[in-house]
C-alpha cells in the first residue's frame, strides 16, 4: 500500500491547469483514483464479470498492437509530424481518463468535468504572447491587414519530401533595400508638398527660387513708388457710416468663432467687388475672377534640379482678365497674339481652366477661432500663386525682346492673406529672370474702422491699376508682337513666291545659249563657202 501523504503531495505538485479529482474533497479523504484502486484490489478475480474480462483482454490486445505499430514506425524514415497541442482543454483526456472511474462512479466524472471547466475558464484569462492575436486587449488593438485575394501558398519539396525554403524576392542586401525604400518615400513626400510644413519656405519655395522677404526689407525704387500710389485716396465714395458700423459688428461676432465661408461673406459685401455685377469692376471693364480654381501647372515655378516641388496654387479668389471678345479685355487680334507667345503652348497665358488670363491679384481667406486658420500658411499659398502670375507676363516680355522692341510690361503682382482679424498685403516681383520675391507691404486690423477703410481703398486701387494701366501695357505689347509676326510672315511668303536673283546662276543659264549661237554661225558660214567656192579660206574664216 502506498502512503496517502505521498499521494497527496503528488496531487499538489500537479500543474495548475490539471483539474481537481473530487469536488469539495476534504484534505484527509482519499482521492477518486485511490477509491477505484481499493475497489479493484478488494474484489476477487473470480467475481469479475465475463464482460469485464473480455474488455480488459481487448484493451491489452490494442495496447500490444499499438506498441508493434510504434516499433514499425521507428524503423521507417517519415516526414516529422507536428506536435500535438498541449492546451488545458485536452490534457485531461490523456492524464485523468480512468475507465473504472467512468463506468463505476459516473457522478464523480460529472463533478470532475465541472471543476475542470471552471479551472479552464479562469486560466484562459491569463494570456501569453502567442495568444495575443486571438484575444486582443483594449490597450493594444491588433490591426488586421486585408488583401483582395489571398495567394495560394505552394511549398516546394525536395527529393526526400522535405520543404524547401522560398527564394527571397530581392537578391540585394536588406540595408540596400531599406535605403531604396527611404529614398522612394522621401521623393514621394517631397513631390506632394504641404504648405503647412514648417520647412516649406526653406525647402519647397527657396529651392524653386521663390523668396519670402522680411517686411522691413527696403523695396526697389520702382516698386516703392507703385506701393505709395495704392495708398492714395480715391475719388469714389467709401463705405457709409451705417455700413461701416454693421461691418464692425459682424467682425465682433466672427471673433467668437467662425469658418472661412463666413469670412468670405463679410469681405465680399464690404471690400471685394463682384466682377459679374459691379458697375466699376464688372464685365464691361474686362476684369474676371475665379474662386477656388487650380492655376495652370506650367505657370508654377519649378527647378528641375530641386527634389522639392511647389504646391499647385488654388487661391480662394483670383483676379485677371476675361477672354470674351464681346466686352472683354482683349480684341480678337490680341487674343491671336497671345497664342504666339510660346512655341509649344498656345494657351500659355491662360491661368485657369475657366479662361482667366494674365492674373494680377490672388487672395487667401482664413478664419481665426475656427478651422485651419493661419496667415503664415496663407502667405505660403500666396507665394506660389503670385509667382505663377509673374510667369505669364515674363513670357510676354520675352516675346517683346525677340521682336527688338523696347517696350516692357511691369512684371509685378499683388496678393492678400486675410482672416476675420487681420489682412496682410503682399507685393511680388521677379528679378534676374529666375528669382521670385514676395514681401509684405502693409497690415490692417479689421476691427479698427480707419484701417478697415484703408484696406478697402487699397484693394480698389489695385483693381483700378489692373483694369487701366496694366491692361493698357499688355494690350500695347500684344499689338507690337502681332504686327511683328505679320511682317515676318509676309516676308516669308514673298521669299517663297519670288526667290532673289543670283548673278552666278544667271551666267550659268546664259552659257548654253551662247554656245548654240556660235555653232549656228559656223554652220551658216560653211554653207556660204559651199555656195561660193571661189571665196578665199581666209575670208570664209
Short mmCIF file of C-alpha atoms in Angstrom, two decimals:
data_model
loop_
_atom_site.label_atom_id
_atom_site.label_comp_id
_atom_site.label_asym_id
_atom_site.label_seq_id
_atom_site.Cartn_x
_atom_site.Cartn_y
_atom_site.Cartn_z
CA UNK A 1 0.00 0.00 0.00
CA UNK A 2 1.25 3.49 -0.90
CA UNK A 3 1.36 6.21 1.66
CA UNK A 4 -1.66 8.57 1.41
CA UNK A 5 0.52 11.51 2.35
CA UNK A 6 2.76 10.83 -0.63
CA UNK A 7 -0.26 10.68 -2.90
CA UNK A 8 -1.47 13.99 -1.57
CA UNK A 9 1.92 15.53 -2.27
CA UNK A 10 1.82 14.35 -5.87
CA UNK A 11 -1.65 15.82 -6.26
CA UNK A 12 -0.42 19.22 -5.08
CA UNK A 13 2.60 19.06 -7.40
CA UNK A 14 0.44 18.75 -10.49
CA UNK A 15 0.09 21.61 -12.98
CA UNK A 16 -2.48 24.29 -12.09
CA UNK A 17 -4.13 23.60 -15.43
CA UNK A 18 -4.95 19.99 -14.37
CA UNK A 19 -8.43 19.62 -12.86
CA UNK A 20 -9.04 18.50 -9.30
CA UNK A 21 -10.22 14.95 -8.78
CA UNK A 22 -13.19 15.42 -6.44
CA UNK A 23 -15.47 18.35 -5.87
CA UNK A 24 -15.13 19.87 -2.36
CA UNK A 25 -12.92 16.95 -1.09
CA UNK A 26 -11.55 17.26 2.43
CA UNK A 27 -7.83 17.12 3.00
CA UNK A 28 -7.88 13.71 4.69
CA UNK A 29 -10.28 11.97 2.29
CA UNK A 30 -8.92 9.57 -0.32
CA UNK A 31 -8.83 10.60 -3.94
CA UNK A 32 -11.16 9.07 -6.59
CA UNK A 33 -8.24 7.10 -8.06
CA UNK A 34 -7.42 5.66 -4.67
CA UNK A 35 -11.04 4.65 -4.14
CA UNK A 36 -11.16 2.94 -7.52
CA UNK A 37 -7.90 1.10 -6.89
CA UNK A 38 -9.02 -0.12 -3.46
CA UNK A 39 -12.23 -1.37 -5.01
CA UNK A 40 -10.36 -3.38 -7.63
CA UNK A 41 -7.97 -4.80 -5.03
CA UNK A 42 -10.82 -5.83 -2.70
CA UNK A 43 -12.73 -7.66 -5.45
CA UNK A 44 -11.55 -11.26 -6.07
CA UNK A 45 -10.56 -12.36 -9.51
CA UNK A 46 -13.34 -14.92 -9.68
CA UNK A 47 -16.04 -12.31 -9.02
CA UNK A 48 -15.22 -10.28 -12.05
CA UNK A 49 -17.81 -10.38 -14.79
CA UNK A 50 -17.08 -12.09 -18.09
CA UNK A 51 -17.76 -8.85 -19.93
CA UNK A 52 -15.15 -7.15 -17.79
CA UNK A 53 -12.60 -9.83 -18.64
CA UNK A 54 -13.34 -9.52 -22.33
CA UNK A 55 -12.95 -5.79 -22.19
CA UNK A 56 -9.63 -5.99 -20.39
CA UNK A 57 -8.41 -8.60 -22.88
CA UNK A 58 -9.39 -6.31 -25.75
CA UNK A 59 -7.56 -3.42 -24.11
CA UNK A 60 -4.37 -5.44 -23.72
CA UNK A 61 -4.58 -6.54 -27.35
CA UNK A 62 -4.96 -2.96 -28.52
CA UNK A 63 -2.00 -1.85 -26.43
CA UNK A 64 0.12 -4.66 -27.86
CA UNK A 65 -0.88 -3.68 -31.39
CA UNK A 66 -0.06 -0.07 -30.66
CA UNK A 67 3.40 -1.00 -29.42
CA UNK A 68 4.06 -3.06 -32.56
CA UNK A 69 2.90 -0.24 -34.76
CA UNK A 70 5.12 2.21 -32.89
CA UNK A 71 8.10 -0.11 -33.32
CA UNK A 72 7.38 -0.32 -37.07
CA UNK A 73 7.20 3.46 -37.38
CA UNK A 74 10.54 3.85 -35.66
CA UNK A 75 12.26 1.78 -38.35
CA UNK A 76 10.78 3.89 -41.20
CA UNK A 77 12.02 7.40 -42.09
CA UNK A 78 9.00 9.63 -42.37
CA UNK A 79 8.18 13.33 -42.54
CA UNK A 80 8.12 14.69 -38.96
CA UNK A 81 4.60 15.24 -37.69
CA UNK A 82 3.52 18.44 -35.97
CA UNK A 83 3.43 18.36 -32.22
CA UNK A 84 0.08 17.89 -30.63
CA UNK A 85 -1.43 20.77 -28.75
CA UNK A 86 -0.89 20.69 -25.01
CA UNK A 87 -3.74 23.03 -24.22
CA UNK A 88 -5.62 22.55 -20.95
CA UNK A 89 -8.95 21.66 -22.51
CA UNK A 90 -7.49 18.40 -23.98
CA UNK A 91 -4.91 17.33 -21.41
CA UNK A 92 -7.36 15.70 -19.03
CA UNK A 93 -8.29 13.09 -21.66
CA UNK A 94 -4.81 11.54 -21.50
CA UNK A 95 -3.97 12.05 -17.85
CA UNK A 96 -7.20 11.54 -15.98
CA UNK A 97 -9.44 9.27 -18.04
CA UNK A 98 -9.79 6.21 -15.85
CA UNK A 99 -12.12 3.59 -17.20
CA UNK A 100 -13.04 2.27 -13.77
CA UNK A 101 -13.93 5.77 -12.65
CA UNK A 102 -16.05 6.37 -15.72
CA UNK A 103 -18.02 3.13 -15.55
CA UNK A 104 -18.37 2.62 -11.80
CA UNK A 105 -18.66 6.20 -10.46
CA UNK A 106 -20.36 8.42 -13.10
CA UNK A 107 -21.21 11.07 -10.51
CA UNK A 108 -17.50 11.57 -9.86
CA UNK A 109 -16.94 12.09 -13.58
CA UNK A 110 -19.58 14.84 -13.72
CA UNK A 111 -18.04 16.59 -10.76
CA UNK A 112 -14.61 16.18 -12.29
CA UNK A 113 -15.65 17.70 -15.63
CA UNK A 114 -17.41 20.65 -13.97
CA UNK A 115 -14.38 21.53 -11.90
CA UNK A 116 -12.13 21.23 -14.92
CA UNK A 117 -14.31 23.62 -16.97
CA UNK A 118 -14.23 26.19 -14.20
CA UNK A 119 -10.46 25.96 -13.92
CA UNK A 120 -10.03 26.29 -17.70
CA UNK A 121 -12.30 29.35 -17.83
CA UNK A 122 -10.31 31.14 -15.14
CA UNK A 123 -6.97 30.10 -16.58
CA UNK A 124 -7.85 31.36 -20.08
CA UNK A 125 -7.87 34.89 -18.74
CA UNK A 126 -4.07 34.74 -18.40
CA UNK A 127 -2.91 35.42 -21.95
CA UNK A 128 0.52 34.61 -23.22
CA UNK A 129 2.33 36.34 -26.06
CA UNK A 130 1.37 33.72 -28.63
CA UNK A 131 -2.34 34.08 -27.73
CA UNK A 132 -2.40 37.85 -28.12
CA UNK A 133 -3.66 37.69 -31.70
CA UNK A 134 -6.60 35.55 -30.60
CA UNK A 135 -7.58 37.73 -27.65
CA UNK A 136 -6.56 41.31 -28.38
CA UNK A 137 -6.67 43.68 -25.45
CA UNK A 138 -8.21 47.12 -25.46
CA UNK A 139 -4.90 48.82 -24.73
CA UNK A 140 -3.12 47.40 -27.77
CA UNK A 141 -5.52 46.68 -30.59
CA UNK A 142 -4.26 44.35 -33.27
CA UNK A 143 -4.55 45.70 -36.79
CA UNK A 144 -5.67 43.29 -39.45
CA UNK A 145 -4.21 43.52 -42.91
CA UNK A 146 -6.80 42.84 -45.58
CA UNK A 147 -6.00 41.86 -49.12
CA UNK A 148 -8.21 41.47 -52.14
CA UNK A 149 -7.29 37.83 -52.58
CA UNK A 150 -5.00 35.59 -50.57
CA UNK A 151 -2.36 33.96 -52.77
CA UNK A 152 -2.17 30.20 -52.81
CA UNK A 153 0.91 29.11 -50.88
CA UNK A 154 2.51 26.20 -52.71
CA UNK A 155 5.54 24.83 -50.84
CA UNK A 156 8.29 23.25 -52.90
CA UNK A 157 9.73 19.95 -51.69
CA UNK A 158 12.99 18.19 -52.44
CA UNK A 159 13.53 14.54 -53.40
CA UNK A 160 13.31 13.39 -49.78
CA UNK A 161 9.97 15.13 -49.33
CA UNK A 162 11.25 17.94 -47.13
CA UNK A 163 10.06 21.51 -47.58
CA UNK A 164 12.42 23.83 -49.46
CA UNK A 165 12.60 27.41 -48.09
CA UNK A 166 11.21 30.03 -50.52
CA UNK A 167 13.56 32.14 -52.62
CA UNK A 168 13.76 35.76 -51.44
CA UNK A 169 12.07 38.29 -53.73
CA UNK A 170 15.13 40.52 -53.89
CA UNK A 171 18.75 39.46 -54.04
CA UNK A 172 20.05 42.76 -52.69
CA UNK A 173 21.15 43.16 -49.09
CA UNK A 174 18.50 44.30 -46.59
CA UNK A 175 20.29 47.57 -45.93
CA UNK A 176 20.25 48.48 -49.63
CA UNK A 177 16.55 47.72 -49.92
CA UNK A 178 15.84 49.80 -46.83
CA UNK A 179 17.75 52.75 -48.27
CA UNK A 180 15.87 52.40 -51.54
CA UNK A 181 12.54 52.43 -49.71
CA UNK A 182 13.60 55.52 -47.77
CA UNK A 183 14.53 57.31 -50.99
CA UNK A 184 11.19 56.46 -52.54
CA UNK A 185 9.25 57.66 -49.53
CA UNK A 186 11.33 60.83 -49.39
CA UNK A 187 10.75 61.62 -53.06
CA UNK A 188 7.02 60.95 -52.83
CA UNK A 189 6.68 63.16 -49.76
CA UNK A 190 8.61 65.98 -51.41
CA UNK A 191 6.55 65.80 -54.62
CA UNK A 192 3.33 66.23 -52.65
CA UNK A 193 4.38 69.29 -50.66
CA UNK A 194 2.38 70.50 -47.70
CA UNK A 195 2.10 74.27 -47.26
CA UNK A 196 1.71 73.70 -43.50
CA UNK A 197 5.11 72.08 -43.19
CA UNK A 198 7.41 74.26 -41.03
CA UNK A 199 10.17 73.73 -43.63
CA UNK A 200 8.00 74.61 -46.64
CA UNK A 201 9.56 78.03 -47.16
CA UNK A 202 13.12 76.80 -46.68
CA UNK A 203 12.74 73.74 -48.91
CA UNK A 204 9.87 73.95 -51.35
CA UNK A 205 9.89 77.71 -52.01
CA UNK A 206 13.56 78.61 -51.71
CA UNK A 207 14.82 75.65 -53.74
CA UNK A 208 12.48 76.76 -56.54
CA UNK A 209 13.79 80.34 -56.46
CA UNK A 210 10.84 81.81 -54.51
CA UNK A 211 11.96 84.03 -51.62
CA UNK A 212 9.74 85.49 -48.89
CA UNK A 213 11.44 88.66 -47.68
CA UNK A 214 11.09 90.38 -44.34
CA UNK A 215 8.56 93.19 -44.12
CA UNK A 216 11.27 95.64 -43.04
CA UNK A 217 13.49 95.00 -46.09
CA UNK A 218 13.80 98.01 -48.43
CA UNK A 219 11.88 97.72 -51.68
CA UNK A 220 13.31 98.62 -55.09
CA UNK A 221 12.64 102.24 -56.03
CA UNK A 222 10.16 101.44 -58.80
CA UNK A 223 8.16 99.13 -56.54
CA UNK A 224 8.19 101.57 -53.64
CA UNK A 225 6.61 104.25 -55.80
CA UNK A 226 3.99 101.80 -57.01
CA UNK A 227 3.05 100.86 -53.44
CA UNK A 228 2.75 104.52 -52.49
CA UNK A 229 0.25 105.05 -55.30
CA UNK A 230 -2.00 102.39 -53.76
CA UNK A 231 -2.38 104.45 -50.59
CA UNK A 232 -3.76 107.42 -52.49
CA UNK A 233 -7.30 108.48 -51.73
CA UNK A 234 -10.00 107.55 -54.17
CA UNK A 235 -12.49 109.88 -55.74
CA UNK A 236 -15.27 107.32 -55.38
CA UNK A 237 -17.11 107.28 -52.05
CA UNK A 238 -16.25 104.64 -49.48
CA UNK A 239 -18.50 102.81 -47.04
CA UNK A 240 -21.19 104.82 -45.32
CA UNK A 241 -21.14 105.15 -41.53
CA UNK A 242 -24.01 102.69 -41.20
CA UNK A 243 -22.31 100.12 -43.43
CA UNK A 244 -19.06 100.54 -41.54
CA UNK A 245 -20.75 100.09 -38.16
CA UNK A 246 -22.50 97.00 -39.43
CA UNK A 247 -19.18 95.59 -40.64
CA UNK A 248 -17.58 96.21 -37.22
CA UNK A 249 -20.46 94.41 -35.51
CA UNK A 250 -20.09 91.40 -37.82
CA UNK A 251 -16.35 91.27 -37.14
CA UNK A 252 -17.04 91.15 -33.39
CA UNK A 253 -19.46 88.28 -33.92
CA UNK A 254 -16.94 86.34 -36.02
CA UNK A 255 -14.36 86.68 -33.24
CA UNK A 256 -16.44 84.28 -31.14
CA UNK A 257 -15.92 81.52 -33.72
CA UNK A 258 -16.32 81.26 -37.47
CA UNK A 259 -15.24 79.46 -40.60
CA UNK A 260 -13.77 80.66 -43.88
CA UNK A 261 -17.13 80.90 -45.62
CA UNK A 262 -18.32 83.44 -43.07
CA UNK A 263 -15.15 85.49 -43.56
CA UNK A 264 -15.63 85.44 -47.34
CA UNK A 265 -19.24 86.56 -46.95
CA UNK A 266 -18.23 89.53 -44.80
CA UNK A 267 -15.47 90.76 -47.14
CA UNK A 268 -17.47 90.21 -50.32
CA UNK A 269 -20.16 92.53 -49.04
CA UNK A 270 -17.75 95.27 -47.98
CA UNK A 271 -14.27 95.07 -49.56
CA UNK A 272 -14.05 92.89 -52.67
CA UNK A 273 -16.35 93.82 -55.56
CA UNK A 274 -18.22 91.30 -57.64
CA UNK A 275 -16.86 91.39 -61.22
CA UNK A 276 -20.12 89.95 -62.53
CA UNK A 277 -22.41 92.65 -61.16
CA UNK A 278 -20.34 95.65 -60.08
CA UNK A 279 -20.56 98.69 -62.33
CA UNK A 280 -16.99 99.86 -61.66
CA UNK A 281 -15.29 96.47 -61.85
CA UNK A 282 -17.84 94.49 -63.84
CA UNK A 283 -17.63 92.63 -67.17
CA UNK A 284 -17.51 95.85 -69.18
CA UNK A 285 -14.06 96.61 -67.77
CA UNK A 286 -12.65 93.25 -68.87
CA UNK A 287 -11.95 92.02 -65.34
CA UNK A 288 -12.72 88.46 -64.30
CA UNK A 289 -12.39 86.48 -61.08
CA UNK A 290 -12.32 82.77 -60.26
CA UNK A 291 -12.95 81.17 -56.88
CA UNK A 292 -11.07 78.08 -55.65
CA UNK A 293 -9.76 77.16 -59.10
CA UNK A 294 -6.41 75.49 -59.73
CA UNK A 295 -3.88 77.56 -61.61
CA UNK A 296 -2.13 76.09 -64.65
CA UNK A 297 0.80 73.86 -63.75
CA UNK A 298 3.04 75.28 -66.49
CA UNK A 299 2.94 78.68 -64.75
CA UNK A 300 4.14 77.32 -61.40
CA UNK A 301 7.91 77.78 -60.86
CA UNK A 302 9.84 74.51 -60.87
CA UNK A 303 13.58 73.96 -60.74
CA UNK A 304 14.47 70.66 -62.37
CA UNK A 305 17.47 70.18 -60.08
CA UNK A 306 15.42 70.55 -56.89
CA UNK A 307 13.92 67.47 -55.18
CA UNK A 308 11.14 69.66 -53.74
CA UNK A 309 8.07 70.88 -55.57
CA UNK A 310 5.80 73.88 -55.12
CA UNK A 311 2.21 73.07 -54.34
CA UNK A 312 -0.04 73.81 -57.29
CA UNK A 313 -1.80 77.08 -56.38
CA UNK A 314 -5.55 77.13 -55.79
CA UNK A 315 -6.32 80.62 -54.48
CA UNK A 316 -9.67 81.32 -52.88
CA UNK A 317 -10.04 84.33 -55.20
CA UNK A 318 -8.06 85.20 -58.31
CA UNK A 319 -8.46 88.37 -60.40
CA UNK A 320 -7.39 88.63 -64.01
CA UNK A 321 -8.81 89.32 -67.47
CA UNK A 322 -11.63 87.75 -69.41
CA UNK A 323 -11.15 86.03 -72.76
CA UNK A 324 -14.52 87.13 -74.09
CA UNK A 325 -14.31 89.02 -77.36
CA UNK A 326 -17.52 90.97 -76.77
CA UNK A 327 -16.98 93.35 -73.88
CA UNK A 328 -13.80 91.53 -72.89
CA UNK A 329 -10.34 92.79 -72.08
CA UNK A 330 -8.74 91.92 -75.44
CA UNK A 331 -9.60 92.21 -79.10
CA UNK A 332 -9.63 89.27 -81.45
CA UNK A 333 -6.20 90.22 -82.78
CA UNK A 334 -4.77 90.47 -79.26
CA UNK A 335 -6.14 87.04 -78.38
CA UNK A 336 -4.45 85.71 -81.52
CA UNK A 337 -1.17 87.34 -80.49
CA UNK A 338 -1.32 85.52 -77.15
CA UNK A 339 -1.13 82.20 -78.97
CA UNK A 340 2.23 83.28 -80.44
CA UNK A 341 3.98 83.94 -77.12
CA UNK A 342 5.11 80.35 -76.56
CA UNK A 343 6.36 77.96 -79.24
CA UNK A 344 4.80 74.79 -77.80
CA UNK A 345 1.89 76.09 -75.72
CA UNK A 346 -0.59 78.45 -77.39
CA UNK A 347 -2.54 78.74 -74.10
CA UNK A 348 0.45 79.77 -72.04
CA UNK A 349 -1.17 82.97 -70.71
CA UNK A 350 -4.37 81.16 -69.67
CA UNK A 351 -4.07 80.75 -65.92
CA UNK A 352 -7.18 78.68 -65.14
CA UNK A 353 -9.47 76.21 -66.84
CA UNK A 354 -12.18 78.91 -66.91
CA UNK A 355 -10.17 81.09 -69.28
CA UNK A 356 -8.80 83.71 -66.87
CA UNK A 357 -5.72 85.38 -68.39
CA UNK A 358 -2.80 87.39 -67.00
CA UNK A 359 -3.84 87.27 -63.31
CA UNK A 360 -2.54 90.02 -61.02
CA UNK A 361 -4.29 89.63 -57.62
CA UNK A 362 -4.60 86.44 -55.53
CA UNK A 363 -6.45 86.21 -52.20
CA UNK A 364 -6.35 83.53 -49.49
CA UNK A 365 -9.05 83.53 -46.79
CA UNK A 366 -8.57 82.04 -43.33
CA UNK A 367 -10.57 82.01 -40.09
CA UNK A 368 -9.25 82.71 -36.60
CA UNK A 369 -11.12 80.84 -33.90
CA UNK A 370 -12.47 78.45 -36.48
CA UNK A 371 -10.93 75.73 -38.62
CA UNK A 372 -7.48 75.76 -40.26
CA UNK A 373 -6.88 79.47 -39.72
CA UNK A 374 -3.24 80.51 -40.18
CA UNK A 375 -1.98 83.56 -42.08
CA UNK A 376 1.51 82.03 -42.26
CA UNK A 377 0.07 79.19 -44.32
CA UNK A 378 -1.89 81.71 -46.39
CA UNK A 379 1.35 83.56 -47.17
CA UNK A 380 2.91 80.31 -48.41
CA UNK A 381 -0.05 79.83 -50.73
CA UNK A 382 0.18 83.43 -51.91
CA UNK A 383 3.87 83.00 -52.76
CA UNK A 384 3.10 80.21 -55.22
CA UNK A 385 0.07 81.96 -56.74
CA UNK A 386 1.79 85.32 -57.24
CA UNK A 387 4.83 83.63 -58.82
CA UNK A 388 2.53 81.97 -61.34
CA UNK A 389 1.07 85.41 -62.13
CA UNK A 390 4.56 86.73 -62.83
CA UNK A 391 5.42 83.95 -65.27
CA UNK A 392 2.62 84.90 -67.66
CA UNK A 393 3.90 88.49 -68.01
CA UNK A 394 7.51 87.28 -68.14
CA UNK A 395 6.74 85.27 -71.26
CA UNK A 396 5.16 88.37 -72.78
CA UNK A 397 8.33 90.41 -72.16
CA UNK A 398 10.44 87.63 -73.72
CA UNK A 399 8.39 87.92 -76.91
CA UNK A 400 8.82 91.71 -76.90
CA UNK A 401 12.57 91.29 -76.65
CA UNK A 402 12.54 88.84 -79.57
CA UNK A 403 10.72 91.45 -81.65
CA UNK A 404 13.50 94.00 -80.99
CA UNK A 405 11.03 96.17 -79.12
CA UNK A 406 11.95 98.45 -76.24
CA UNK A 407 8.55 98.09 -74.61
CA UNK A 408 8.25 96.17 -71.34
CA UNK A 409 5.30 95.36 -69.12
CA UNK A 410 5.71 95.98 -65.39
CA UNK A 411 6.10 92.47 -64.05
CA UNK A 412 4.58 92.65 -60.58
CA UNK A 413 1.50 91.31 -58.86
CA UNK A 414 -0.30 91.52 -55.53
CA UNK A 415 -1.70 89.01 -53.09
CA UNK A 416 -3.66 89.22 -49.83
CA UNK A 417 -3.77 86.89 -46.82
CA UNK A 418 -6.78 87.75 -44.69
CA UNK A 419 -8.84 86.32 -41.83
CA UNK A 420 -11.54 87.80 -39.59
CA UNK A 421 -8.96 89.82 -37.61
CA UNK A 422 -6.02 90.79 -39.85
CA UNK A 423 -5.35 91.48 -43.51
CA UNK A 424 -1.80 91.28 -44.91
CA UNK A 425 -0.98 92.88 -48.27
CA UNK A 426 1.96 91.47 -50.26
CA UNK A 427 3.71 92.57 -53.45
CA UNK A 428 5.53 90.12 -55.69
CA UNK A 429 8.07 90.74 -58.43
CA UNK A 430 10.71 88.96 -60.48
CA UNK A 431 14.41 89.73 -60.87
CA UNK A 432 17.28 88.27 -62.89
CA UNK A 433 14.80 86.22 -64.95
CA UNK A 434 14.98 83.44 -62.37
CA UNK A 435 14.21 84.69 -58.84
CA UNK A 436 10.78 85.49 -57.44
CA UNK A 437 10.30 87.72 -54.40
CA UNK A 438 7.37 88.21 -52.06
CA UNK A 439 7.26 90.92 -49.40
CA UNK A 440 4.61 92.21 -47.04
CA UNK A 441 3.95 95.93 -47.54
CA UNK A 442 1.02 96.61 -45.21
CA UNK A 443 -1.09 95.12 -42.41
CA UNK A 444 -4.63 96.06 -41.42
CA UNK A 445 -6.52 95.37 -38.20
CA UNK A 446 -10.06 94.84 -39.42
CA UNK A 447 -11.70 95.68 -36.09
CA UNK A 448 -10.42 99.26 -36.39
CA UNK A 449 -12.71 101.33 -38.64
CA UNK A 450 -9.91 103.50 -40.08
CA UNK A 451 -7.75 100.52 -41.05
CA UNK A 452 -10.76 98.69 -42.43
CA UNK A 453 -11.47 101.65 -44.72
CA UNK A 454 -7.78 101.84 -45.73
CA UNK A 455 -7.78 98.14 -46.58
CA UNK A 456 -10.83 98.59 -48.77
CA UNK A 457 -9.25 101.60 -50.52
CA UNK A 458 -6.02 99.79 -51.39
CA UNK A 459 -7.90 96.77 -52.74
CA UNK A 460 -9.91 99.03 -55.03
CA UNK A 461 -6.77 100.85 -56.16
CA UNK A 462 -5.15 97.53 -57.10
CA UNK A 463 -8.18 96.65 -59.19
CA UNK A 464 -8.06 100.09 -60.82
CA UNK A 465 -4.42 99.55 -61.73
CA UNK A 466 -5.27 96.14 -63.16
CA UNK A 467 -8.08 97.31 -65.40
CA UNK A 468 -6.39 100.54 -66.53
CA UNK A 469 -2.60 100.92 -66.60
CA UNK A 470 -1.67 97.25 -66.59
CA UNK A 471 -4.26 96.22 -69.16
CA UNK A 472 -3.13 99.05 -71.44
CA UNK A 473 0.51 97.92 -71.22
CA UNK A 474 -0.42 94.33 -72.03
CA UNK A 475 -2.66 95.34 -74.93
CA UNK A 476 0.04 97.54 -76.50
CA UNK A 477 2.61 94.77 -76.12
CA UNK A 478 0.31 92.26 -77.83
CA UNK A 479 -0.23 94.69 -80.72
CA UNK A 480 3.54 95.02 -81.21
CA UNK A 481 4.02 91.26 -81.17
CA UNK A 482 1.17 90.66 -83.61
CA UNK A 483 2.46 93.32 -86.04
CA UNK A 484 5.98 91.90 -85.94
CA UNK A 485 4.72 88.39 -86.58
CA UNK A 486 2.67 89.61 -89.54
CA UNK A 487 5.73 91.28 -91.05
CA UNK A 488 7.78 88.14 -90.65
CA UNK A 489 5.02 86.05 -92.19
CA UNK A 490 4.72 88.42 -95.19
CA UNK A 491 8.46 88.33 -95.84
CA UNK A 492 8.50 84.56 -95.63
CA UNK A 493 5.64 84.30 -98.13
CA UNK A 494 7.36 86.73 -100.51
CA UNK A 495 10.60 84.78 -100.41
CA UNK A 496 8.75 81.59 -101.34
CA UNK A 497 6.95 83.11 -104.37
CA UNK A 498 9.86 85.19 -105.84
CA UNK A 499 13.33 83.91 -105.00
CA UNK A 500 16.17 86.50 -105.18
CA UNK A 501 18.34 86.84 -108.41
CA UNK A 502 21.75 85.20 -108.27
CA UNK A 503 24.38 86.51 -110.82
CA UNK A 504 26.21 83.21 -110.90
CA UNK A 505 23.01 81.32 -111.62
CA UNK A 506 22.05 83.72 -114.42
CA UNK A 507 25.51 83.36 -116.01
CA UNK A 508 25.13 79.61 -115.98
CA UNK A 509 21.77 79.93 -117.69
CA UNK A 510 23.29 82.16 -120.44
CA UNK A 511 26.30 79.94 -121.31
CA UNK A 512 24.38 77.19 -123.18
CA UNK A 513 22.63 79.78 -125.40
CA UNK A 514 25.97 81.39 -126.46
CA UNK A 515 27.32 78.02 -127.42
CA UNK A 516 24.27 77.35 -129.54
CA UNK A 517 24.67 80.74 -131.27
CA UNK A 518 28.33 80.10 -132.10
CA UNK A 519 27.51 76.72 -133.56
CA UNK A 520 24.76 78.22 -135.67
CA UNK A 521 27.05 80.96 -137.08
CA UNK A 522 29.71 78.45 -138.02
CA UNK A 523 27.21 76.29 -139.94
CA UNK A 524 25.87 79.29 -141.84
CA UNK A 525 29.35 80.36 -142.83
CA UNK A 526 30.10 76.84 -144.09
CA UNK A 527 27.03 76.95 -146.23
CA UNK A 528 28.14 80.28 -147.69
CA UNK A 529 31.58 78.86 -148.51
CA UNK A 530 29.97 75.90 -150.20
CA UNK A 531 27.86 78.09 -152.44
CA UNK A 532 30.83 80.33 -153.32
CA UNK A 533 33.85 78.05 -153.84
CA UNK A 534 35.97 80.95 -155.26
CA UNK A 535 35.85 82.80 -151.87
CA UNK A 536 39.26 82.63 -150.12
CA UNK A 537 39.52 80.49 -146.98
CA UNK A 538 40.71 83.44 -145.04
CA UNK A 539 37.55 85.38 -145.77
CA UNK A 540 35.48 82.37 -145.04
CA UNK A 541 37.26 82.08 -141.69
#
